[in-house]
Structure formats: C-alpha cells, structure tokens
Short mmCIF file of C-alpha atoms and ligand atoms in Angstrom, two decimals:
data_model
loop_
_atom_site.label_atom_id
_atom_site.label_comp_id
_atom_site.label_asym_id
_atom_site.label_seq_id
_atom_site.Cartn_x
_atom_site.Cartn_y
_atom_site.Cartn_z
CA MET A 300 197.37 222.53 198.02
CA SER A 301 200.54 220.55 198.48
CA GLY A 302 202.01 217.43 200.08
CA THR A 303 202.61 213.95 198.81
CA SER A 304 199.56 211.78 198.22
CA ARG A 305 199.55 208.00 198.33
CA LEU A 306 198.70 206.80 194.84
CA VAL A 307 197.66 203.24 194.08
CA ILE A 308 197.79 202.19 190.43
CA VAL A 309 195.46 199.22 189.96
CA VAL A 310 196.20 196.66 187.23
CA GLY A 311 192.64 195.73 186.29
CA SER A 312 193.19 192.71 184.01
CA VAL A 313 194.32 189.32 185.31
CA ARG A 314 194.28 187.35 182.03
CA GLU A 315 197.21 185.11 181.13
CA GLY A 316 199.50 187.02 178.73
CA ARG A 317 197.84 190.36 179.56
CA PHE A 318 199.24 193.71 178.53
CA GLY A 319 197.99 195.53 181.65
CA PRO A 320 201.25 195.38 183.66
CA VAL A 321 203.14 197.08 180.80
CA VAL A 322 200.70 200.00 180.82
CA ALA A 323 200.75 200.16 184.63
CA ALA A 324 204.56 200.26 184.72
CA TRP A 325 204.61 203.19 182.28
CA ALA A 326 201.86 204.98 184.25
CA ALA A 327 203.85 204.46 187.47
CA GLU A 328 206.91 205.97 185.81
CA GLN A 329 204.87 209.02 184.75
CA ALA A 330 203.38 209.37 188.24
CA ALA A 331 206.85 209.21 189.81
CA ALA A 332 208.10 211.84 187.35
CA HIS A 333 205.22 214.10 188.37
CA GLY A 334 206.63 214.19 191.89
CA GLY A 335 203.37 214.63 193.83
CA PHE A 336 202.79 211.01 194.78
CA ASP A 337 204.08 208.03 196.70
CA VAL A 338 203.39 205.48 193.97
CA ALA A 339 202.45 201.82 194.41
CA VAL A 340 201.28 199.40 191.71
CA VAL A 341 198.63 196.94 192.92
CA ASP A 342 198.12 193.93 190.64
CA LEU A 343 194.72 192.29 191.11
CA ALA A 344 196.18 189.00 189.87
CA GLU A 345 198.13 188.73 193.14
CA PHE A 346 195.06 188.60 195.39
CA GLU A 347 192.18 186.31 196.20
CA ILE A 348 189.12 188.07 194.75
CA PRO A 349 186.23 185.60 194.42
CA LEU A 350 183.21 186.44 192.27
CA SER A 351 180.91 185.11 194.99
CA LEU A 352 180.19 187.84 197.57
CA PRO A 353 178.89 187.49 201.15
CA ALA A 354 175.19 187.96 201.84
CA GLU A 355 175.46 191.64 202.72
CA SER A 356 177.08 194.50 200.84
CA PRO A 357 180.19 196.15 202.36
CA LYS A 358 178.12 199.33 202.28
CA TYR A 359 175.92 197.99 205.09
CA ALA A 360 178.28 195.58 206.86
CA GLY A 361 181.04 198.20 207.27
CA ALA A 362 184.27 197.21 209.01
CA SER A 363 182.93 193.76 209.90
CA TYR A 364 182.63 192.76 206.23
CA PRO A 365 183.99 189.20 205.91
CA ARG A 366 186.70 189.30 203.24
CA PRO A 367 188.98 186.37 202.30
CA ALA A 368 192.38 186.28 204.03
CA GLY A 369 194.02 186.53 200.61
CA MET A 370 192.38 189.91 200.06
CA ALA A 371 193.64 191.55 203.27
CA THR A 372 196.70 193.23 201.76
CA LEU A 373 194.66 194.55 198.84
CA THR A 374 192.06 196.03 201.21
CA ALA A 375 194.78 197.62 203.37
CA ARG A 376 196.40 199.21 200.32
CA LEU A 377 193.09 200.57 199.05
CA ASP A 378 192.28 201.85 202.56
CA ALA A 379 195.57 203.75 202.80
CA ALA A 380 195.35 205.31 199.32
CA ASP A 381 194.57 208.97 198.72
CA ALA A 382 194.15 208.49 194.97
CA PHE A 383 193.84 205.77 192.35
CA VAL A 384 194.68 205.16 188.74
CA PHE A 385 192.69 202.33 187.19
CA VAL A 386 194.59 200.72 184.33
CA THR A 387 191.93 198.95 182.32
CA PRO A 388 191.54 197.23 178.97
CA GLU A 389 188.23 196.91 177.19
CA TYR A 390 186.44 193.56 177.24
CA ASN A 391 183.26 193.50 175.14
CA HIS A 392 182.82 197.27 175.45
CA SER A 393 183.29 197.29 179.22
CA TYR A 394 186.01 196.65 181.81
CA PRO A 395 187.17 193.25 183.07
CA ALA A 396 185.17 191.28 185.62
CA SER A 397 188.32 191.13 187.77
CA LEU A 398 188.16 194.88 188.27
CA LYS A 399 184.42 194.85 189.00
CA ALA A 400 184.93 192.14 191.61
CA ALA A 401 187.68 194.14 193.33
CA ILE A 402 185.45 197.22 193.33
CA ASP A 403 182.42 195.35 194.71
CA TRP A 404 184.32 193.75 197.61
CA HIS A 405 185.02 197.28 198.92
CA PHE A 406 183.12 200.42 199.76
CA THR A 407 184.66 202.98 202.14
CA GLN A 408 188.00 202.40 200.42
CA TRP A 409 186.69 204.43 197.46
CA THR A 410 184.69 207.06 199.35
CA ALA A 411 185.66 210.68 198.69
CA LYS A 412 188.80 209.68 196.79
CA PRO A 413 189.78 210.56 193.22
CA VAL A 414 190.21 208.00 190.44
CA ALA A 415 192.01 208.61 187.14
CA PHE A 416 191.96 206.24 184.17
CA VAL A 417 194.54 204.82 181.81
CA SER A 418 192.83 202.59 179.26
CA TYR A 419 193.86 200.61 176.23
CA GLY A 420 192.30 198.32 173.65
CA GLY A 421 191.31 198.27 170.00
CA ALA A 422 189.95 201.20 168.04
CA SER A 423 188.26 202.90 171.00
CA GLY A 424 191.26 202.66 173.32
CA GLY A 425 189.17 201.38 176.21
CA ARG A 426 186.88 204.43 176.31
CA HIS A 427 183.75 202.29 176.65
CA ALA A 428 185.31 200.61 179.68
CA VAL A 429 186.03 203.98 181.28
CA LEU A 430 182.49 205.26 180.69
CA HIS A 431 181.18 202.25 182.60
CA LEU A 432 183.70 202.76 185.39
CA GLU A 433 182.67 206.39 185.83
CA ASN A 434 179.09 205.31 186.34
CA VAL A 435 180.05 202.67 188.91
CA LEU A 436 182.43 204.92 190.82
CA SER A 437 179.89 207.70 191.24
CA GLU A 438 177.71 205.18 193.13
CA LEU A 439 180.68 204.64 195.48
CA HIS A 440 181.17 208.38 196.17
CA ALA A 441 184.48 208.46 194.32
CA VAL A 442 185.48 211.43 192.17
CA THR A 443 186.59 210.75 188.61
CA ILE A 444 189.27 212.83 186.92
CA ARG A 445 188.35 214.63 183.75
CA ASP A 446 191.58 214.10 181.80
CA ARG A 447 192.37 210.49 181.04
CA LEU A 448 194.75 208.52 178.88
CA ALA A 449 193.31 206.17 176.26
CA PHE A 450 195.55 204.09 174.02
CA PRO A 451 193.80 202.71 170.91
CA ASN A 452 195.35 199.79 169.03
CA TYR A 453 198.14 199.55 171.59
CA PHE A 454 199.60 196.55 169.72
CA VAL A 455 200.80 198.95 167.01
CA THR A 456 201.06 202.20 169.01
CA TRP A 457 203.28 200.95 171.85
CA ASP A 458 206.89 199.96 171.48
CA ALA A 459 209.35 198.63 174.07
CA GLY A 460 206.96 199.24 176.95
CA ARG A 461 205.94 202.79 176.10
CA PRO A 462 203.56 204.66 173.82
CA ALA A 463 205.10 205.79 170.55
CA ASP A 464 203.23 209.13 170.78
CA PRO A 465 205.83 211.63 172.07
CA GLU A 466 203.01 213.72 173.56
CA ALA A 467 201.86 210.91 175.88
CA PRO A 468 203.97 212.12 178.85
CA VAL A 469 202.50 215.62 178.39
CA TYR A 470 198.96 214.26 178.59
CA ALA A 471 199.97 212.13 181.56
CA LYS A 472 201.32 215.18 183.39
CA ALA A 473 198.04 217.05 182.87
CA MET A 474 196.08 214.09 184.24
CA PHE A 475 198.39 213.69 187.24
CA ASN A 476 198.18 217.44 187.98
CA GLN A 477 194.41 217.11 188.27
CA LEU A 478 194.66 213.89 190.26
CA ALA A 479 197.16 215.45 192.70
CA TRP A 480 194.89 218.46 193.24
CA TRP A 481 191.88 216.30 194.03
CA ALA A 482 193.92 213.90 196.17
CA ALA A 483 195.19 216.71 198.40
CA ALA A 484 191.82 218.48 198.53
CA LEU A 485 189.89 215.34 199.44
CA ARG A 486 192.50 214.11 201.94
CA LYS A 487 192.13 217.42 203.78
CA ALA A 488 188.34 217.29 203.55
CA ARG A 489 188.20 213.68 204.85
CA ALA A 490 190.41 214.67 207.79
CA GLU A 491 188.27 217.69 208.66
CA ALA A 492 184.83 216.11 208.58
CA PRO A 493 183.32 212.69 207.99
CA TYR A 494 181.94 212.31 204.50
CA PRO A 495 178.10 212.26 204.65
CA GLY A 496 177.84 209.04 202.63
C1 FMN B 582 187.05 188.87 176.31
C2 FMN B 582 187.67 189.98 175.51
C3 FMN B 582 186.88 190.93 174.95
C4 FMN B 582 187.45 192.01 174.25
N1 FMN B 582 186.64 193.00 173.78
C5 FMN B 582 187.20 194.12 173.28
C6 FMN B 582 186.40 195.26 172.97
O1 FMN B 582 185.20 195.26 173.13
N2 FMN B 582 187.02 196.36 172.51
C7 FMN B 582 188.37 196.41 172.33
O2 FMN B 582 188.87 197.45 171.92
N3 FMN B 582 189.16 195.35 172.59
C8 FMN B 582 188.60 194.24 173.09
N4 FMN B 582 189.40 193.15 173.41
C9 FMN B 582 190.81 193.23 173.12
C10 FMN B 582 191.55 193.71 174.33
O3 FMN B 582 191.50 195.12 174.43
C11 FMN B 582 193.00 193.25 174.30
O4 FMN B 582 193.00 191.83 174.25
C12 FMN B 582 193.80 193.68 175.49
O5 FMN B 582 195.11 193.18 175.37
C13 FMN B 582 193.19 193.18 176.78
O6 FMN B 582 193.90 193.64 177.90
P1 FMN B 582 194.83 192.63 178.74
O7 FMN B 582 195.88 192.12 177.75
O8 FMN B 582 195.43 193.47 179.82
O9 FMN B 582 193.95 191.53 179.24
C14 FMN B 582 188.85 192.07 174.08
C15 FMN B 582 189.63 191.07 174.65
C16 FMN B 582 189.07 190.05 175.37
C17 FMN B 582 189.97 189.02 176.02
#
C-alpha cells in the first residue's frame, strides 16, 4: 500500500492558555518526518461549534444537515481527510466538550477512516480521554489505531515544545506507520465500494 494520505491533526482543546497547540505542532512535525502524509493542523478554536445541535442527527439528515456558516471550513477539511490524529488533553477523566461537539456535528466525515491519538495530562497522560474516544468513534464507523502517544505530567516532561523522552519520535513513527497503512487501505476500500454504514 502506498501513496500520500491527507492527514488532519485536530487540536481538541480550546481553553485559554491551552497546551494543545504545542502538542499538535510536535505531532505535525513527526507526521511530516514520516513522509506518508499531506499534513494539516485543524484547531477547533478557530471554528463556530455550538453545543446546541439541530433537531436531527447528521446520521439521518445526511448532506442536508444544517451546520453554521462558521463550521463550513472545518467540515470541508474533515470531509477531505483520509486519516486523523486527535490531540486531546484529559478533563475530569474524559476528553474536552469542544472535541465531543466537533465529533457530534459530523457523521460521514469519520466513516471508514482511521484515527490515531496523541494525549497529554496529569499522571495518566490522557489515557482515560482516549478510552472514551475509542468508544465514541466505533459508533461512527471510524477505525482507531492501536499504538498511541500518551504524555503524562507534560508540564515536567516537555521542554521547549517537545517531549524530553528521546524515544518519543520512535513511538511516533510506529504510530504513523500504522495510521498510514490504514489510511491507504481504507481510502482504496471507500473508492471501490460504498461503506455499508
Ligand atoms: C476542567 C479540567 C479538568 C481536568 N481534569 C484532569 C484529569 O482528570 N486528569 C488529568 O490528568 N488532568 C486533568 N486536567 C489537567 C489538564 O490535563 C491540563 O490542564 C491540560 O493542560 C489541559 O489541556 P489544555 O491545556 O490543552 O486545555 C484537567 C484540566 C481541566 C481544565
């Protein structure tokens, strides 16, 4: 399997003073170094993503789903993606509401696409958040990547915008290898036959 896949790295936190963009920038650097992706970072803070949803789910309303004008670019980027990395912190043992809202406003944008995780937080490094995301994404027919990067206590384990652990790029490469494989496999599969979702 070969070819360049379009990767969208989603910054999941939108809080003032957040650390998410630092992690996303490092992840984007690692993805670029991998060489198998066209990499774009999508920051949820830049889009209009209300918590109040329309009456129907995008699952049933399909292409006619009424999204805010300020979400159009986000939706187009998710539509065009072959693969995702969710960069997420841990808020009260889960992931931020901003990320859940972005997920819930969409449906086909996730279907039969792979999602990898880069998480960070306190002692657990965001692992609780990722467990919840896996559960949610399986409902949306996305495929989650087995290897993931979790950065516990990032406030003491990151320095100058990168993890102090010299092995981190090695782990990142393993994760991106798996993500690239799934991205190419599922892109081909989506092109060959409609997903029976
Ligand atoms: C509302 C809230 C709840 C949090 N809960 C947890 C938690 O359950 N586990 C954890 O490891 N860190 C927790 N933290 C600490 C965050 O991991 C840390 O603040 C991190 O910087 C948040 O990501 P952000 O800076 O991108 O928003 C919490 C932070 C906030 C704001």
